[in-house]
Coordinates of C-alpha atoms in Angstrom, one line a residue:
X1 CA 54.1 161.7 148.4
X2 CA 55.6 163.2 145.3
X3 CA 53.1 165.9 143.4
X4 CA 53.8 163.1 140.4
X5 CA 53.1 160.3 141.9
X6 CA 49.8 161.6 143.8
X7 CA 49.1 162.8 140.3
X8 CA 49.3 159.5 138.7
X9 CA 47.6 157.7 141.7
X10 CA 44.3 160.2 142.4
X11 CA 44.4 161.2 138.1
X12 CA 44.4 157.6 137.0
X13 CA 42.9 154.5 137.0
X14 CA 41.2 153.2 140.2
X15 CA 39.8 150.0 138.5
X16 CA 42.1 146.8 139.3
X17 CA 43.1 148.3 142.6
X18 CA 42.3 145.7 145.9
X19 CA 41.2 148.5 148.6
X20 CA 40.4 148.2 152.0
X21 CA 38.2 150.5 153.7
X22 CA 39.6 152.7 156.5
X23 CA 37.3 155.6 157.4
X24 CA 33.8 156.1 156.0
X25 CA 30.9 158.4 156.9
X26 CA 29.0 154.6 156.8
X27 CA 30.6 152.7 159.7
X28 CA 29.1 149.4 157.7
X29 CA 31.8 149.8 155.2
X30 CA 35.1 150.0 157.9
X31 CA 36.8 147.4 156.9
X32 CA 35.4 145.7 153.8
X33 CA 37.9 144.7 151.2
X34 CA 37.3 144.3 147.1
X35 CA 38.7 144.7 143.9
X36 CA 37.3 147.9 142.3
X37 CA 35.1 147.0 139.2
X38 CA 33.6 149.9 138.1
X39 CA 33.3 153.8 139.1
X40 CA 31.4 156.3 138.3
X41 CA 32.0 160.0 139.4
X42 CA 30.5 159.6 142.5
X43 CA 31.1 155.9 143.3
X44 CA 33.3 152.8 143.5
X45 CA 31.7 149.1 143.0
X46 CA 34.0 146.8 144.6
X47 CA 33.8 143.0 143.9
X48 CA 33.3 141.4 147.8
X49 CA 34.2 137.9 146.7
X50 CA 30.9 135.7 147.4
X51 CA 29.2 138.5 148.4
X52 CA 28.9 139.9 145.6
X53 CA 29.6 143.6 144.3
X54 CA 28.7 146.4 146.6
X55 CA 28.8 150.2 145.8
X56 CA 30.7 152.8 147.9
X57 CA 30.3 156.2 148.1
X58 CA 33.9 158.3 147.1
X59 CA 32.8 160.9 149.3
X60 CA 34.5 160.8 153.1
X61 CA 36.1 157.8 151.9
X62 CA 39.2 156.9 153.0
X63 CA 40.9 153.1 152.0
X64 CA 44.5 151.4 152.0
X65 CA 45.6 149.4 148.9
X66 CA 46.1 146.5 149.5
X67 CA 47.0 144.7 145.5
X68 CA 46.7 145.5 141.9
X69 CA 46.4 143.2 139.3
X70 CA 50.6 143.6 137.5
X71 CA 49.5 145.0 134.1
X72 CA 47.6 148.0 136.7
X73 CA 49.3 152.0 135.1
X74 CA 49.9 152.8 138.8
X75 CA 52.1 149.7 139.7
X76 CA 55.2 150.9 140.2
X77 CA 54.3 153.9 142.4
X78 CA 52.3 151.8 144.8
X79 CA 55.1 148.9 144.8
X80 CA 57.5 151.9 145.4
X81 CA 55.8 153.4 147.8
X82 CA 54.5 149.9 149.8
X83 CA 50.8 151.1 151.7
X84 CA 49.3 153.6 150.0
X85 CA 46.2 155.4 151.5
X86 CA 43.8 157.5 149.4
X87 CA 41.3 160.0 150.2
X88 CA 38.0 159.3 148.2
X89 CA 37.3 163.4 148.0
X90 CA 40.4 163.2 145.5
X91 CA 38.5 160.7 143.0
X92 CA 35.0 162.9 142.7
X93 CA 35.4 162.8 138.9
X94 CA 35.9 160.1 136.5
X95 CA 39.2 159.2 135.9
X96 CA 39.7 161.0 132.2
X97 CA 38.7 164.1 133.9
X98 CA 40.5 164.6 137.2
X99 CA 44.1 164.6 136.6
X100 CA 43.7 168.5 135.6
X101 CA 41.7 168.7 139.2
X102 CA 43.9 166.9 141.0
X103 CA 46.8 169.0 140.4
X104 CA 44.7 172.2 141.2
X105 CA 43.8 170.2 144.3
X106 CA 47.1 169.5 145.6
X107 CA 49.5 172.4 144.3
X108 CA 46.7 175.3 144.4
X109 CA 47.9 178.9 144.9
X110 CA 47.4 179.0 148.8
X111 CA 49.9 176.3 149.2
X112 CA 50.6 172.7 149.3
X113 CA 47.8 170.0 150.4
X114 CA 49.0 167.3 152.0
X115 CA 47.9 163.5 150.2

């Protein structure tokens, strides 16, 4: 992945992103899908359909994309780059704050992280 388009992905907005869960410290939450509502610095609520909203943990999360809503900033990336996977350790801040730290995070001085 491009350092820009990880930027814009992890440093922007999560909310209106349809996310499946891939790996999780809580084996409950392996494969629940949901539209992400809300976030806080430490969390995700996700809209389960009839279920209800549940909250996730970003921490050891791990999820796919699976759909955002058109008018979503990060659109074109994700329809560029088809399945995106994203690591909830990048998303530990809000959103206004962690484009600075994600950049830190994946270009620091001992090298290039991975996304």
């Amino acid at each position: 992945m491009r350092k820009r388009d990880a930027l814009m992905l992890y440093g922007g907005e999560v909310i209106g992103l349809k996310i499946k869960v891939t790996d999780s410290p809580d084996p409950t939450l392996i494969g629940r899908e949901g539209w992400i509502v809300d976030e806080s610095e430490k969390t995700l609520i996700m809209n389960v359909g009839e279920r209800g909203e549940i909250t996730v943990p970003k921490k050891g999360l791990r999820f796919t994309v699976e759909d955002f809503v058109d008018s979503h900033p990060s659109a074109a990336i994700i329809s560029k780059l088809g399945r995106v996977e994203m690591d909830g350790n990048m998303l530990l801040h809000r959103h206004h704050s962690r484009l600075k730290k994600v950049d830190k995070i994946i270009y620091s001085k001992k090298g290039r992280k991975e996304v």
